[in-house]
PDB file of C-alpha atoms in Angstrom:
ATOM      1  CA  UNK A   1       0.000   0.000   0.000  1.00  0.00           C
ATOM      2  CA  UNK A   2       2.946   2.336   0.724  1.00  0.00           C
ATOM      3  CA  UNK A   3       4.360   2.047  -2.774  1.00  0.00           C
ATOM      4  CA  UNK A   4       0.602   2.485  -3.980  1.00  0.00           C
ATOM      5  CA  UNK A   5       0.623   6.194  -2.231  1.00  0.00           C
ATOM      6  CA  UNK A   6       4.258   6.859  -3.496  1.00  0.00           C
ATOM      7  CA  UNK A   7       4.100   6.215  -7.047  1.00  0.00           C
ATOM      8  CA  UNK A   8       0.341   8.198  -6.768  1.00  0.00           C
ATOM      9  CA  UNK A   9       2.422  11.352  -5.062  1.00  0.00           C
ATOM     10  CA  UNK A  10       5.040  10.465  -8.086  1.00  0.00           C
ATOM     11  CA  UNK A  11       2.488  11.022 -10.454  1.00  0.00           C
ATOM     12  CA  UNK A  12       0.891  13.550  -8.931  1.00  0.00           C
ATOM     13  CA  UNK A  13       4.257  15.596  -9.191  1.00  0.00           C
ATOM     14  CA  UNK A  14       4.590  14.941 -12.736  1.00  0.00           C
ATOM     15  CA  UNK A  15       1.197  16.228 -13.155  1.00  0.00           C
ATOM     16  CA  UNK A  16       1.800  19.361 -11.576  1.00  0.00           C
ATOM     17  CA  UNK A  17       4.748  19.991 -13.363  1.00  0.00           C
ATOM     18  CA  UNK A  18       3.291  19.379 -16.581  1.00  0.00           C
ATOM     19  CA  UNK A  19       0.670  22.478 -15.247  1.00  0.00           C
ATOM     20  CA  UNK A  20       3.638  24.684 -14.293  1.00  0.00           C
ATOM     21  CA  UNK A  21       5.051  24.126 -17.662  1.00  0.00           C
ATOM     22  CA  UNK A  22       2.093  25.893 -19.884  1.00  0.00           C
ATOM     23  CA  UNK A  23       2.011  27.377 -23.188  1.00  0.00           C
ATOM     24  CA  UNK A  24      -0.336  29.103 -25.177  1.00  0.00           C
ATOM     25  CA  UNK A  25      -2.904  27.931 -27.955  1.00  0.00           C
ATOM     26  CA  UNK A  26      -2.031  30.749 -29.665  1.00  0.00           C
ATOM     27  CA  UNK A  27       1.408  29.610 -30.991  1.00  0.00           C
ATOM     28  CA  UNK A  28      -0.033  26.548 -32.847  1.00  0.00           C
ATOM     29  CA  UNK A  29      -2.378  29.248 -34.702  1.00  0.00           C
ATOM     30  CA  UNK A  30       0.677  30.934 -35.351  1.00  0.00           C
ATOM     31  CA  UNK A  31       2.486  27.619 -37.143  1.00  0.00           C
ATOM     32  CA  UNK A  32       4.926  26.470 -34.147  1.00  0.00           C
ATOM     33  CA  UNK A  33       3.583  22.965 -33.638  1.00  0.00           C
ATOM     34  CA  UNK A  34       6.920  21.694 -34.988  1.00  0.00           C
ATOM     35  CA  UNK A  35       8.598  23.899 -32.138  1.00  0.00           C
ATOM     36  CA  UNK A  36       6.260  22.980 -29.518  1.00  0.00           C
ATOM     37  CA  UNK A  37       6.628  19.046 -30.598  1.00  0.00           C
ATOM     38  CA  UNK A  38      10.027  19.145 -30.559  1.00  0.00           C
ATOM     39  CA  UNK A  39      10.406  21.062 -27.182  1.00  0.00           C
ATOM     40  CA  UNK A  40       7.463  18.221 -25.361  1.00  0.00           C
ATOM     41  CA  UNK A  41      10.271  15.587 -26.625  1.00  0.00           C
ATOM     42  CA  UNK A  42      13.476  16.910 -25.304  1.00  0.00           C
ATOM     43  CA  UNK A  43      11.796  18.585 -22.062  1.00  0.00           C
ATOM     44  CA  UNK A  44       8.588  16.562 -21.187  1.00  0.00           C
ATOM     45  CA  UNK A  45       5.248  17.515 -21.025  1.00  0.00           C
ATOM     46  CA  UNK A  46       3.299  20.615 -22.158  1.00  0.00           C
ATOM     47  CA  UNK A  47      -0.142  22.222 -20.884  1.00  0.00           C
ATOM     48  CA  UNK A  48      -1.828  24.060 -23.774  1.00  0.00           C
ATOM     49  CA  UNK A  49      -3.820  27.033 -22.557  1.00  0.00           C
ATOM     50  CA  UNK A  50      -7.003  28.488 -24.151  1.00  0.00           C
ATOM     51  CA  UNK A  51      -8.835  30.969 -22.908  1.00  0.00           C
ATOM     52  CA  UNK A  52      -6.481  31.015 -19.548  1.00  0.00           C
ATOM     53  CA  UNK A  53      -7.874  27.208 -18.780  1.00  0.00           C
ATOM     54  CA  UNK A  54      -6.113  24.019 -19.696  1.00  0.00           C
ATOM     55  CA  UNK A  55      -7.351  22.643 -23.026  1.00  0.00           C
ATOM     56  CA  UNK A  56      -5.173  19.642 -23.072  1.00  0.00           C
ATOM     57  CA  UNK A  57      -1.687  18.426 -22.150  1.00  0.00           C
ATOM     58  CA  UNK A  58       1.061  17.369 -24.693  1.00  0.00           C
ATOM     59  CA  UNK A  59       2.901  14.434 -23.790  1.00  0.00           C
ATOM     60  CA  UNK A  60       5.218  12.063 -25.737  1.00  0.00           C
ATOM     61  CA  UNK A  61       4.062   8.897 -26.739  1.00  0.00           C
ATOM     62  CA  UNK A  62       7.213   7.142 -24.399  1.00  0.00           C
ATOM     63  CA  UNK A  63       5.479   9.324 -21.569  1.00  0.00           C
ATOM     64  CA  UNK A  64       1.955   8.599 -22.248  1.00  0.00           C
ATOM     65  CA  UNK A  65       3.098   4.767 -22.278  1.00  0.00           C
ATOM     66  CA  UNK A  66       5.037   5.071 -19.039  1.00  0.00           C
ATOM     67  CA  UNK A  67       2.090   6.666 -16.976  1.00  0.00           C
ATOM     68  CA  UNK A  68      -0.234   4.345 -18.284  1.00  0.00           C
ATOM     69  CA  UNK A  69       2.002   1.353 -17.455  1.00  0.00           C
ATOM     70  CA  UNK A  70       2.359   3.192 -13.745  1.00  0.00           C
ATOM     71  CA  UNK A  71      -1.706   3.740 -13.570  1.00  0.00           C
ATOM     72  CA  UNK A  72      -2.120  -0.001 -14.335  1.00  0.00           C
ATOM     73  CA  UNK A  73       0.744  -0.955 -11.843  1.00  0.00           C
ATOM     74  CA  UNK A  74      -0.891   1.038  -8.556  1.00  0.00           C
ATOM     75  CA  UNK A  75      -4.559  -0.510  -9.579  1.00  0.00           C
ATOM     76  CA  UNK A  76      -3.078  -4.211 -10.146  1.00  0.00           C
ATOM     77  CA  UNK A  77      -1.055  -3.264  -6.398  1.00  0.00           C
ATOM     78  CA  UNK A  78      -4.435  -1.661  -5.033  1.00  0.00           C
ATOM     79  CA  UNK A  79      -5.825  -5.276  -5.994  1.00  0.00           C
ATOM     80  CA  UNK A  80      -3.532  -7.270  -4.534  1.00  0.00           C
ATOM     81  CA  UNK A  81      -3.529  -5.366  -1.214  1.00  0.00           C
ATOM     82  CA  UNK A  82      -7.341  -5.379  -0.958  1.00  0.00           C
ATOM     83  CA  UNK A  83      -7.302  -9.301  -1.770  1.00  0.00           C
ATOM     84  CA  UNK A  84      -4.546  -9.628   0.803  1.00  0.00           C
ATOM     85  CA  UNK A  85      -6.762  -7.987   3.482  1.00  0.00           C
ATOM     86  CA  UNK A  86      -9.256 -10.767   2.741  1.00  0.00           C
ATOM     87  CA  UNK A  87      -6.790 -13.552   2.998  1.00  0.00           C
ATOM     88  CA  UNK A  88      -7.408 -16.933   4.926  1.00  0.00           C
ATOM     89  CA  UNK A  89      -4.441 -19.164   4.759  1.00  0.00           C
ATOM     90  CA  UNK A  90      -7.447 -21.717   6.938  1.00  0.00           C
ATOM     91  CA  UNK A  91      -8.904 -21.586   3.111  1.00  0.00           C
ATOM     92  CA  UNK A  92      -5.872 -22.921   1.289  1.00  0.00           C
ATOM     93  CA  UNK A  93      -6.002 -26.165  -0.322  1.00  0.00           C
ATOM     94  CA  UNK A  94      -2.551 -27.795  -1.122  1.00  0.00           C
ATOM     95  CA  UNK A  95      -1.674 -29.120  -5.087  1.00  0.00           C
ATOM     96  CA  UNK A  96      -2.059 -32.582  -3.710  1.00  0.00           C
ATOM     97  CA  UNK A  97      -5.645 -32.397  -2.802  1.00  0.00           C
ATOM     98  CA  UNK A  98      -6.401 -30.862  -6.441  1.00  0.00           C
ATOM     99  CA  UNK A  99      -4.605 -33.224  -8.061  1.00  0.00           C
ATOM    100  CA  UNK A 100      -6.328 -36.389  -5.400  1.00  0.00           C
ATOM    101  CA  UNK A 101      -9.644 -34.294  -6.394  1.00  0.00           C
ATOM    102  CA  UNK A 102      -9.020 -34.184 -10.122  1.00  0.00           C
ATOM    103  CA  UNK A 103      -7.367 -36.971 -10.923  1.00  0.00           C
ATOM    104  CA  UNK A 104      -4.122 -35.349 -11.816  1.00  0.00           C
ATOM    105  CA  UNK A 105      -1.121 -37.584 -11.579  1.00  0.00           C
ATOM    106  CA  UNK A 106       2.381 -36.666 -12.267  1.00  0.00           C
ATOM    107  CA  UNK A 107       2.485 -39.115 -16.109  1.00  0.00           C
ATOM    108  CA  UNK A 108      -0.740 -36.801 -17.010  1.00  0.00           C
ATOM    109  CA  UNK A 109       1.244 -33.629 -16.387  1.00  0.00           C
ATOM    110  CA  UNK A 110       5.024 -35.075 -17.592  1.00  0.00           C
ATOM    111  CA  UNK A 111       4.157 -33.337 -21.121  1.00  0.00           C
ATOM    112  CA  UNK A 112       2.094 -30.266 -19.922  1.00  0.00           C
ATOM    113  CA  UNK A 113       3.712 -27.083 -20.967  1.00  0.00           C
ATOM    114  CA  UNK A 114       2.809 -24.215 -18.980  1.00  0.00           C
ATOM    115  CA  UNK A 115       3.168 -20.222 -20.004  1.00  0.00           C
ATOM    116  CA  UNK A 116       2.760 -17.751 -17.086  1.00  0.00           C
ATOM    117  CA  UNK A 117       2.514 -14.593 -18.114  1.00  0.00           C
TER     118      UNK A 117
END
């Protein structure tokens, strides 16, 4: 849960960098996209301003990948933890009584290939 609230408060500071790090709508009407690209790539994400509110932000697609990955990380650990809190190790049933249940012996599984993922 503690790395949960850390990489939120990481996130959270990349957010609020990305709002101190503004720039106006009005310099894509005036044809410097190719500037404002180039300067999102080599310093990180922009938030484009119209009408002195935040239209959008401007983020690389390596950027917009790596939060993503991080959003999906804290939910999958958010999961976990809240499954954890539930646990019963009283509830646990051991790979012999599956097998002994299912009829699993170890000349049945001698060819099995298994992928975890």
């Amino acid at each position: 849960m503690v790395y949960y609230l850390q990489e939120v408060n990481r996130i959270m500071a990349n957010i609020l960098g990305a709002i101190e790090n503004t720039i106006s709508i009005s310099l894509f009407n005036r044809g410097q996209a190719g500037k404002i690209f180039d300067e999102v790539r080599r310093c990180g994400a922009k938030v484009v301003m119209k009408n002195n509110a935040a239209e959008c932000v401007l983020l690389s697609p390596e950027e917009y990948v790596s939060l993503m990955d991080e959003v999906n990380d804290a939910r999958l650990l958010a999961t976990a933890a809240e499954r954890m809190a539930g646990f019963d190790p009283s509830t646990l049933v051991s790979q012999e009584d599956v097998d002994r249940q299912f009829g699993f012996t170890e000349e049945n599984l001698a060819d099995v290939e298994v992928d975890i993922e």
